[in-house]
Coordinates of C-alpha atoms and ligand atoms in Angstrom, one line a residue:
X1 CA -126.4 21.4 200.0
X2 CA -128.7 24.1 198.8
X3 CA -129.2 22.6 195.5
X4 CA -128.9 19.1 194.0
X5 CA -129.0 18.7 190.1
X6 CA -130.3 15.4 188.8
X7 CA -128.4 14.2 185.8
X8 CA -125.1 15.8 184.7
X9 CA -125.5 16.5 181.1
X10 CA -124.1 19.7 179.6
X11 CA -127.2 21.7 180.9
X12 CA -126.8 20.5 184.4
X13 CA -122.9 21.9 184.3
X14 CA -124.2 25.3 182.9
X15 CA -126.8 25.7 185.7
X16 CA -124.5 24.7 188.7
X17 CA -121.8 27.0 187.5
X18 CA -124.2 29.8 187.5
X19 CA -125.6 29.0 191.1
X20 CA -122.3 28.2 192.6
X21 CA -120.8 31.7 191.5
X22 CA -123.7 33.2 193.0
X23 CA -122.8 31.4 196.4
X24 CA -124.8 28.6 196.4
X25 CA -123.6 25.1 197.3
X26 CA -124.5 22.9 194.5
X27 CA -124.1 19.2 193.7
X28 CA -124.7 17.2 190.8
X29 CA -125.7 13.6 190.7
X30 CA -125.0 11.8 187.7
X31 CA -125.6 8.0 186.7
X32 CA -122.6 7.5 184.5
X33 CA -119.2 7.6 185.3
X34 CA -118.8 10.7 183.5
X35 CA -120.7 14.1 183.0
X36 CA -121.8 15.6 179.5
X37 CA -124.9 13.6 178.5
X38 CA -125.3 13.6 175.1
X39 CA -122.4 16.1 174.6
X40 CA -119.4 13.8 174.8
X41 CA -116.5 12.6 172.8
X42 CA -115.3 9.0 173.1
X43 CA -113.0 6.7 171.4
X44 CA -115.2 3.7 170.9
X45 CA -112.8 1.6 168.6
X46 CA -110.3 -0.1 170.4
X47 CA -106.7 0.9 169.2
X48 CA -108.1 3.8 167.0
X49 CA -107.1 7.0 168.4
X50 CA -110.3 9.1 167.1
X51 CA -112.2 11.2 169.6
X52 CA -115.8 10.9 168.2
X53 CA -118.8 13.2 168.8
X54 CA -120.5 10.0 170.0
X55 CA -123.9 11.6 170.0
X56 CA -124.6 15.3 169.3
X57 CA -122.0 16.7 166.7
X58 CA -123.0 20.1 165.6
X59 CA -123.4 23.2 167.6
X60 CA -125.8 26.4 166.6
X61 CA -128.0 27.2 169.6
X62 CA -125.2 27.9 172.3
X63 CA -125.6 31.7 172.7
X64 CA -122.2 33.4 172.2
X65 CA -123.4 35.4 175.6
X66 CA -123.3 32.2 177.4
X67 CA -119.8 31.2 176.0
X68 CA -118.3 34.6 177.1
X69 CA -120.2 34.8 180.2
X70 CA -119.3 31.4 181.4
X71 CA -115.5 32.0 180.0
X72 CA -115.4 28.8 177.9
X73 CA -112.7 28.4 175.8
X74 CA -114.9 26.7 173.1
X75 CA -114.3 27.2 169.6
X76 CA -117.0 26.8 167.0
X77 CA -115.8 26.3 163.3
X78 CA -117.9 27.4 160.2
X79 CA -118.4 24.9 157.4
X80 CA -118.0 26.5 153.9
X81 CA -120.7 24.4 152.5
X82 CA -124.0 24.0 154.0
X83 CA -125.5 21.2 152.1
X84 CA -124.8 18.9 149.1
X85 CA -127.8 17.0 147.7
X86 CA -127.0 14.3 144.9
X87 CA -129.6 13.5 142.3
X88 CA -129.7 11.8 138.8
X89 CA -130.1 14.3 136.2
X90 CA -130.8 14.4 132.7
X91 CA -127.2 14.5 132.0
X92 CA -126.4 12.0 134.7
X93 CA -125.5 12.1 138.3
X94 CA -125.4 15.8 139.6
X95 CA -125.7 17.5 143.0
X96 CA -127.3 20.8 144.3
X97 CA -124.8 22.5 146.4
X98 CA -125.7 25.4 148.9
X99 CA -122.4 27.0 149.8
X100 CA -121.2 30.4 151.1
X101 CA -120.3 31.2 147.5
X102 CA -123.4 32.7 146.2
X103 CA -122.4 32.3 142.4
X104 CA -122.0 28.3 142.9
X105 CA -125.2 28.2 144.7
X106 CA -127.1 29.9 142.1
X107 CA -125.5 28.0 139.1
X108 CA -126.3 24.8 141.2
X109 CA -130.2 25.6 141.6
X110 CA -130.1 26.6 137.9
X111 CA -128.6 23.3 136.7
X112 CA -131.2 21.6 138.9
X113 CA -134.5 23.4 137.9
X114 CA -133.5 25.5 134.8
X115 CA -133.8 28.8 136.1
X116 CA -133.1 31.2 139.0
X117 CA -136.6 31.3 140.3
X118 CA -136.3 28.3 142.8
X119 CA -133.0 29.9 144.4
X120 CA -134.7 33.6 144.7
X121 CA -137.5 31.4 146.4
X122 CA -134.9 29.9 148.7
X123 CA -133.4 33.2 149.5
X124 CA -136.8 34.9 150.3
X125 CA -137.6 32.0 152.6
X126 CA -134.3 31.9 154.5
X127 CA -134.8 35.8 154.8
X128 CA -138.2 35.2 156.5
X129 CA -136.8 32.4 158.7
X130 CA -134.0 34.8 159.8
X131 CA -136.5 37.5 160.4
X132 CA -138.2 35.1 162.7
X133 CA -135.1 34.1 164.4
X134 CA -133.7 37.5 164.8
X135 CA -136.7 38.5 166.7
X136 CA -136.2 35.5 169.1
X137 CA -132.5 35.0 169.6
X138 CA -132.0 38.0 171.7
X139 CA -134.8 36.5 174.3
X140 CA -133.2 33.1 174.7
X141 CA -131.4 34.1 177.6
X142 CA -134.2 36.1 179.3
X143 CA -137.5 35.5 180.7
X144 CA -140.0 34.3 177.9
X145 CA -141.5 36.8 175.6
X146 CA -145.4 36.3 175.1
X147 CA -146.5 34.9 171.8
X148 CA -148.3 38.3 171.1
X149 CA -145.0 40.5 171.1
X150 CA -143.3 38.2 168.9
X151 CA -146.1 38.0 166.7
X152 CA -146.4 41.9 166.7
X153 CA -142.6 41.9 165.5
X154 CA -143.4 40.2 162.5
X155 CA -145.1 40.6 159.0
X156 CA -148.3 38.4 158.7
X157 CA -146.9 36.3 156.0
X158 CA -144.0 35.0 158.2
X159 CA -146.1 34.3 161.1
X160 CA -148.3 32.5 159.0
X161 CA -146.0 30.4 156.9
X162 CA -143.8 29.6 159.9
X163 CA -145.8 29.3 163.0
X164 CA -149.3 29.3 162.2
X165 CA -149.9 26.8 159.5
X166 CA -148.1 23.6 158.9
X167 CA -144.6 24.3 157.4
X168 CA -145.3 22.0 154.4
X169 CA -148.0 24.4 153.2
X170 CA -145.3 27.2 152.8
X171 CA -142.9 24.8 151.2
X172 CA -145.5 23.5 148.8
X173 CA -146.3 27.0 148.0
X174 CA -143.2 28.7 148.0
X175 CA -140.9 26.0 146.0
X176 CA -141.7 24.1 142.9
X177 CA -139.1 21.3 143.0
X178 CA -139.3 18.4 145.1
X179 CA -135.5 18.2 146.0
X180 CA -135.4 21.9 147.0
X181 CA -138.6 21.4 149.4
X182 CA -136.9 18.3 150.7
X183 CA -133.6 19.7 151.8
X184 CA -135.6 22.7 153.6
X185 CA -138.0 20.2 155.2
X186 CA -135.2 18.1 156.8
X187 CA -134.3 20.7 159.1
X188 CA -137.9 20.4 160.4
X189 CA -137.7 16.5 161.0
X190 CA -134.2 16.0 162.9
X191 CA -135.1 14.0 166.1
X192 CA -138.7 14.9 165.3
X193 CA -141.3 12.4 164.0
X194 CA -143.7 14.3 162.1
X195 CA -145.5 14.9 158.6
X196 CA -144.5 18.3 157.2
X197 CA -148.3 18.6 156.8
X198 CA -149.5 17.7 160.1
X199 CA -151.7 20.2 162.5
X200 CA -149.4 19.6 165.6
X201 CA -147.0 22.0 164.2
X202 CA -144.2 19.8 165.7
X203 CA -142.3 20.1 162.6
X204 CA -142.4 24.1 162.4
X205 CA -141.3 24.1 165.9
X206 CA -138.1 21.8 165.4
X207 CA -137.5 24.2 162.1
X208 CA -137.6 27.1 164.0
X209 CA -135.1 25.5 166.5
X210 CA -132.7 24.8 163.5
X211 CA -132.7 28.3 162.3
X212 CA -132.8 30.1 165.7
X213 CA -129.2 29.8 166.4
X214 CA -127.7 30.8 163.1
X215 CA -125.6 28.5 161.0
X216 CA -124.6 24.9 162.5
X217 CA -120.8 24.9 163.4
X218 CA -118.4 22.1 164.1
X219 CA -117.1 22.2 167.7
X220 CA -113.5 22.0 167.4
X221 CA -112.0 19.2 169.5
X222 CA -115.4 17.3 169.1
X223 CA -118.4 18.0 171.6
X224 CA -116.6 16.5 174.6
X225 CA -114.2 19.7 174.3
X226 CA -117.6 21.7 175.2
X227 CA -118.5 19.6 178.0
X228 CA -114.7 19.7 179.3
X229 CA -114.9 23.4 179.4
X230 CA -118.2 23.5 181.1
X231 CA -116.8 20.7 183.8
X232 CA -113.8 22.9 184.2
X233 CA -115.8 26.2 185.1
X234 CA -118.0 24.4 187.2
X235 CA -115.4 22.7 189.2
X236 CA -113.7 26.0 189.6
X237 CA -116.7 27.8 190.9
X238 CA -116.8 24.7 193.5
X239 CA -119.7 22.7 192.3
X240 CA -119.5 19.1 193.6
X241 CA -119.9 16.6 190.9
X242 CA -120.8 13.0 192.0
X243 CA -120.7 10.4 189.2
X244 CA -121.9 7.0 189.4
X245 CA -124.8 8.2 191.5
X246 CA -128.2 7.2 189.8
X247 CA -131.3 9.0 191.3
X248 CA -134.3 6.7 192.0
X249 CA -136.6 9.1 193.8
X250 CA -137.2 12.9 194.0
X251 CA -139.7 13.5 196.9
X252 CA -140.7 17.4 197.2
X253 CA -142.1 18.5 200.7
X254 CA -142.4 21.7 202.6
X255 CA -139.3 23.3 202.9
X256 CA -137.0 21.1 200.7
X257 CA -136.8 17.9 198.6
X258 CA -135.5 14.6 199.3
X259 CA -133.3 12.9 196.5
X260 CA -132.6 9.3 197.0
X261 CA -130.7 6.6 194.9
X262 CA -127.9 4.4 194.7
X263 CA -124.1 5.3 194.7
X264 CA -120.9 3.6 192.8
X265 CA -120.6 0.9 195.5
X266 CA -124.3 0.2 195.2
X267 CA -125.0 1.6 198.2
X268 CA -128.0 3.9 199.0
X269 CA -127.6 7.6 199.2
X270 CA -130.0 10.5 200.5
X271 CA -129.7 14.3 200.0
X272 CA -132.0 16.7 201.4
X273 CA -131.3 19.8 199.4
X274 CA -133.5 23.2 199.6
X275 CA -134.0 22.8 195.6
X276 CA -133.7 20.1 192.9
X277 CA -132.9 21.1 189.3
X278 CA -133.8 18.3 186.9
X279 CA -131.4 17.6 184.2
X280 CA -133.3 14.6 183.2
X281 CA -135.9 14.3 180.8
X282 CA -139.5 15.3 182.1
X283 CA -141.0 12.0 181.8
X284 CA -137.9 10.6 183.9
X285 CA -138.5 13.1 186.5
X286 CA -142.1 12.3 186.7
X287 CA -141.2 8.8 187.7
X288 CA -138.9 9.8 190.2
X289 CA -141.4 11.8 191.8
X290 CA -143.9 8.7 191.8
X291 CA -146.2 10.3 189.0
X292 CA -148.3 8.1 186.7
X293 CA -146.6 7.8 183.4
X294 CA -147.9 10.5 180.9
X295 CA -147.4 10.2 177.1
X296 CA -143.8 8.5 176.4
X297 CA -141.7 10.5 174.0
X298 CA -140.7 8.5 170.9
X299 CA -137.3 9.2 169.5
X300 CA -137.1 8.4 165.6
X301 CA -133.5 8.4 164.5
X302 CA -130.5 6.3 163.5
X303 CA -126.9 7.6 164.2
X304 CA -124.0 5.8 162.6
X305 CA -120.4 6.8 163.3
X306 CA -117.8 5.6 161.0
X307 CA -114.0 6.1 160.5
X308 CA -112.9 5.8 157.1
X309 CA -109.4 5.6 155.3
X310 CA -110.2 8.4 153.1
X311 CA -113.7 9.9 151.9
X312 CA -115.4 8.0 149.2
X313 CA -115.5 9.4 145.9
X314 CA -119.3 10.3 144.4
X315 CA -120.9 9.4 141.3
X316 CA -121.8 13.1 140.5
X317 CA -117.8 13.7 140.5
X318 CA -118.4 16.5 143.3
X319 CA -115.1 16.4 144.9
X320 CA -115.7 14.7 148.4
X321 CA -113.9 17.4 150.3
X322 CA -116.7 19.7 149.0
X323 CA -119.8 17.1 149.1
X324 CA -119.1 15.9 152.7
X325 CA -118.0 19.4 154.3
X326 CA -121.6 20.4 155.0
X327 CA -124.9 18.0 155.4
X328 CA -125.0 15.7 152.6
X329 CA -128.7 14.5 152.0
X330 CA -129.8 11.1 150.7
X331 CA -133.3 10.0 150.2
X332 CA -134.6 13.0 151.5
X333 CA -137.1 14.4 148.5
X334 CA -140.2 16.3 149.9
X335 CA -142.5 13.7 148.5
X336 CA -140.1 10.8 149.9
X337 CA -140.0 12.3 153.5
X338 CA -143.8 12.2 153.4
X339 CA -144.2 8.8 151.9
X340 CA -141.7 7.3 154.6
X341 CA -143.3 9.2 157.5
X342 CA -146.8 8.1 156.2
X343 CA -145.9 4.4 155.9
X344 CA -144.1 4.5 159.0
X345 CA -146.9 6.0 161.1
X346 CA -149.3 3.5 159.7
X347 CA -147.0 0.7 161.2
X348 CA -144.7 -0.3 158.6
X349 CA -141.4 -1.1 159.6
X350 CA -138.8 1.4 158.0
X351 CA -136.9 -1.7 156.4
X352 CA -139.9 -2.6 154.4
X353 CA -140.3 0.4 152.3
X354 CA -138.7 0.9 149.1
X355 CA -135.9 3.4 148.0
X356 CA -133.0 4.8 150.2
X357 CA -134.3 5.7 153.7
X358 CA -134.0 9.5 154.4
X359 CA -130.9 10.6 156.1
X360 CA -127.8 12.9 156.2
X361 CA -124.3 12.5 156.3
X362 CA -121.7 14.9 158.0
X363 CA -117.8 14.9 158.1
X364 CA -116.2 16.2 161.1
X365 CA -112.6 15.9 160.3
X366 CA -112.7 18.1 157.0
X367 CA -113.6 21.0 159.4
X368 CA -111.4 20.0 162.4
X369 CA -108.8 17.3 162.4
X370 CA -107.9 17.7 165.9
X371 CA -109.9 14.6 166.9
X372 CA -107.7 12.4 165.0
X373 CA -104.2 11.2 166.3
X374 CA -101.5 12.9 164.4
X375 CA -100.6 9.6 162.7
X376 CA -104.1 9.2 161.5
X377 CA -104.6 12.7 160.5
X378 CA -101.3 12.3 158.4
X379 CA -102.7 9.2 156.7
X380 CA -105.9 11.1 155.6
X381 CA -108.4 9.5 157.7
X382 CA -111.8 10.8 158.1
X383 CA -114.9 10.5 160.3
X384 CA -118.4 10.2 158.8
X385 CA -121.7 10.5 160.6
X386 CA -125.0 9.4 159.3
X387 CA -128.3 10.5 160.9
X388 CA -131.1 8.8 159.6
X389 CA -134.8 10.3 160.1
X390 CA -138.1 8.5 161.1
X391 CA -136.4 5.6 162.6
X392 CA -138.9 5.2 165.3
X393 CA -138.1 3.6 168.8
X394 CA -140.9 0.9 168.2
X395 CA -139.8 0.1 165.0
X396 CA -139.0 -3.7 164.8
X397 CA -136.2 -3.7 162.2
X398 CA -133.2 -5.3 163.6
X399 CA -130.2 -2.9 163.7
X400 CA -127.9 -4.8 161.3
X401 CA -130.7 -4.2 158.8
X402 CA -131.1 -0.5 159.5
X403 CA -127.4 0.2 159.0
X404 CA -127.3 -2.0 155.4
X405 CA -130.3 0.1 154.4
X406 CA -128.6 3.2 155.4
X407 CA -125.3 2.7 153.8
X408 CA -126.9 1.2 150.8
X409 CA -128.9 4.6 150.4
X410 CA -125.9 6.3 150.7
X411 CA -123.9 4.3 148.4
X412 CA -126.7 5.0 145.5
X413 CA -124.7 8.5 145.3
X414 CA -121.1 7.2 145.6
X415 CA -118.9 5.8 142.8
X416 CA -117.4 3.0 145.0
X417 CA -118.5 0.8 148.2
X418 CA -118.2 2.0 151.6
X419 CA -117.1 -1.3 153.4
X420 CA -113.6 -1.5 151.9
X421 CA -112.9 2.1 153.2
X422 CA -113.7 1.5 156.7
X423 CA -110.9 1.4 158.9
X424 CA -110.5 -1.6 161.2
X425 CA -109.8 -1.5 164.9
X426 CA -107.5 -3.6 167.0
X427 CA -109.9 -6.4 167.1
X428 CA -110.2 -6.5 163.3
X429 CA -113.6 -5.1 163.2
X430 CA -114.7 -2.4 161.0
X431 CA -114.9 1.1 162.7
X432 CA -118.6 1.5 162.6
X433 CA -121.0 1.9 165.5
X434 CA -124.8 2.6 164.9
X435 CA -127.1 4.0 167.7
X436 CA -130.7 3.3 167.5
X437 CA -133.4 4.9 169.8
X438 CA -132.9 2.1 172.1
X439 CA -129.2 2.6 172.8
X440 CA -129.9 6.3 173.4
X441 CA -132.4 5.3 176.2
X442 CA -130.1 2.6 177.6
X443 CA -126.9 4.8 177.4
X444 CA -128.3 8.5 178.2
X445 CA -131.7 7.7 180.1
X446 CA -133.5 9.7 177.4
X447 CA -137.0 8.0 177.2
X448 CA -137.9 6.6 174.0
X449 CA -134.5 7.8 172.8
X450 CA -135.9 11.2 172.3
X451 CA -132.8 13.5 171.7
X452 CA -134.6 16.7 172.8
X453 CA -136.0 14.8 176.0
X454 CA -139.4 15.1 174.6
X455 CA -141.3 17.4 171.9
X456 CA -140.1 21.0 171.2
X457 CA -142.3 23.8 172.8
X458 CA -142.7 27.2 171.1
X459 CA -140.1 29.4 172.5
X460 CA -142.8 31.8 174.0
X461 CA -145.2 32.1 176.7
X462 CA -148.6 30.9 176.1
X463 CA -150.9 32.4 178.9
X464 CA -149.3 34.2 181.8
X465 CA -146.6 33.3 184.0
X466 CA -147.5 33.1 187.7
X467 CA -143.7 32.4 188.9
X468 CA -140.3 32.9 188.0
X469 CA -140.1 29.4 186.9
X470 CA -142.8 29.8 184.7
X471 CA -141.7 33.0 183.1
X472 CA -138.3 31.3 182.4
X473 CA -139.9 28.2 181.0
X474 CA -138.5 25.7 183.6
X475 CA -141.7 25.1 185.7
X476 CA -142.4 21.6 187.1
X477 CA -145.6 20.9 189.2
X478 CA -143.4 21.2 192.2
X479 CA -142.2 24.8 193.2
X480 CA -139.2 23.4 194.6
X481 CA -138.1 21.4 191.5
X482 CA -137.2 23.2 188.4
X483 CA -136.1 21.8 184.8
X484 CA -132.7 22.8 183.7
X485 CA -132.3 20.1 180.7
X486 CA -133.3 19.9 177.3
X487 CA -137.0 19.5 178.5
X488 CA -137.2 22.9 179.4
X489 CA -139.0 25.5 177.2
X490 CA -136.1 26.4 174.7
X491 CA -134.2 23.5 175.7
X492 CA -133.6 20.8 173.3
X493 CA -130.1 20.6 171.5
X494 CA -126.7 21.3 172.9
X495 CA -127.1 25.0 173.9
X496 CA -126.8 25.4 177.6
X497 CA -130.0 27.4 177.6
X498 CA -132.1 25.2 179.7
X499 CA -129.3 25.4 182.3
X500 CA -128.9 29.0 182.2
X501 CA -132.6 29.9 182.4
X502 CA -133.2 27.6 185.5
X503 CA -130.3 29.1 187.3
X504 CA -131.8 32.6 186.7
X505 CA -135.2 31.4 187.8
X506 CA -134.0 30.1 191.0
X507 CA -131.8 33.1 191.5
X508 CA -135.1 35.1 191.1
X509 CA -136.8 32.9 193.6
X510 CA -133.8 33.1 196.1
X511 CA -132.6 36.8 195.9
Ligands
FAD601 C1 -127.7 10.8 168.7 C2 -127.8 12.4 169.2 C3 -127.4 13.3 168.3 C4 -127.7 14.6 168.4 N1 -127.4 15.6 167.8 C5 -127.3 16.9 168.1 C6 -126.4 17.9 167.3 O1 -125.8 17.5 166.6 N2 -126.8 19.4 167.9 C7 -127.4 19.3 169.0 O2 -127.4 20.9 169.2 N3 -127.9 18.7 169.5 C8 -128.0 17.5 169.3 N4 -128.6 16.5 170.3 C9 -129.4 16.7 171.2 C10 -128.7 17.1 172.2 O3 -127.6 16.3 172.3 C11 -129.6 17.1 173.6 O4 -130.7 17.7 173.6 C12 -128.8 17.6 174.7 O5 -127.4 17.3 174.8 C13 -129.3 17.3 176.0 O6 -128.6 17.8 177.1 P1 -129.0 18.1 178.6 O7 -127.9 18.3 179.4 O8 -130.3 18.6 178.7 O9 -129.5 16.3 179.2 P2 -128.4 15.0 178.8 O10 -127.3 15.2 177.6 O11 -129.6 14.0 178.1 O12 -128.0 14.8 180.1 C14 -128.8 14.1 181.1 C15 -128.0 13.4 181.9 O13 -128.8 12.9 183.0 C16 -128.1 11.5 183.5 N5 -129.2 10.6 183.9 C17 -130.3 9.9 183.5 N6 -131.0 9.5 184.3 C18 -130.4 9.7 185.4 C19 -130.4 9.0 187.0 N7 -131.7 8.5 187.2 N8 -129.8 9.5 187.8 C20 -128.7 10.5 187.8 N9 -128.4 10.9 186.3 C21 -129.3 10.4 185.3 C22 -127.4 10.8 182.1 O14 -126.6 9.9 182.1 C23 -127.2 12.3 181.4 O15 -125.6 12.5 181.5 C24 -128.2 15.0 169.7 C25 -128.8 14.2 170.6 C26 -128.4 12.6 170.3 C27 -128.9 11.6 171.6

């Protein structure tokens, strides 16, 4: 075998396809009994025919050029509503709506703030973010640009506000309303435990990745449809996919790499490829290579999947088909986000804090009903996904308490309780499953349950690149081992970018 890929996530499938199409013999070794990693659909509730995007659910960062190049029959559907943020106004319950209809959005900002100024600030801010995204998007499938190149293409104010200074400074200067600041801020905190004000700029990088790919779209057929297509093209290219193969050791040496692990029958296996691509998190690769453990990533999220007889009604009277069509924010005012982060960072369990925990809710089935059986679709059934922020891997709060607090937070905006709306499965249990960081680590091998395999990096080169692997942002300390997963520079998220770039770096090295 020329190349062995450790871990069979969606990035591994991308890398494998490119390499196999270039004539290399490639084998993917995947510990689970299926490939796809976090980009899979499953039907977790017995007797309920709904194929849920079990982990990742929206796609933004997968470049259209990559989809076309690989010949993927993947359809990403637009959402007509970007977000809905319920609040209690002077006239009672209301909601801030950001939709693709400008007049509706402007009117909604006016109702919240009393003038058009905040919406104008919003438009200017997102124009600036778009300018930064536009300067970077064409580089994602190329060698890394240098920071100086990106810097030179942008006005000073954009660079300062989005790159150089903590994002919170720009949000506090540019917006006057706490709720508006909060809606923007959430994109800086998905899968990222950070204060908006901190000097690490982790929040800025997370925000940048959120605007880099354009709108977040719903994968038609669920996230599993994306991995199914990637599997199809990988197999067609001649990739060997070995599931049930857990890798335990990666030993680089002169002329190649020894890969050891255990197969589906429990027996040991050994492979001796010339090159290894790592589709597992950098911290996992380190331990496979016998390196001392470095800083361990800390995931900080709660994901809840639900199947409902119908969508719940809202206190604000906003049509549920509008409110849940985009991202519904709850407990995500700016000050609340900072307050919760500060308390959790100081060691408080999130359950001990007053007020609704910060989280957001999505409905796949308002955009794409193909994940439901015809019977459930006809009956008006919907899926809801809750994604909670700042639920750290080391938070001692029991799962049931986290779920109860999340649902109670959401219910503060609802005109009816959620529990009676939950469908029950064949065993009479409510169709609700929750994933805390510990589950993500146990099920996917993401250390600390960190959904991006570790903290996101700026998508450009700092310093100079001495090798193709460094130039593509996929280097490890071992010349014959490259990163092809979310841990690559520009990895993180369902994008295939890490896989593409590792393959290009290796092709540069070998040809
Ligand atoms: C709950 C959740 C929600 C998310 N939501 C979104 C979203 O909506 N949109 C988005 O873009 N991103 C989202 N993400 C992030 C995104 O899903 C991941 O960053 C991305 O899927 C990582 O892909 P990957 O191929 O690099 O690695 P992974 O998907 O992590 O795949 C790695 C593979 O390696 C395998 N493996 C691990 N250890 C071993 C071993 N020892 N031997 C062999 N195989 C091994 C694992 O089983 C897994 O299949 C989410 C992630 C999670 C967990």
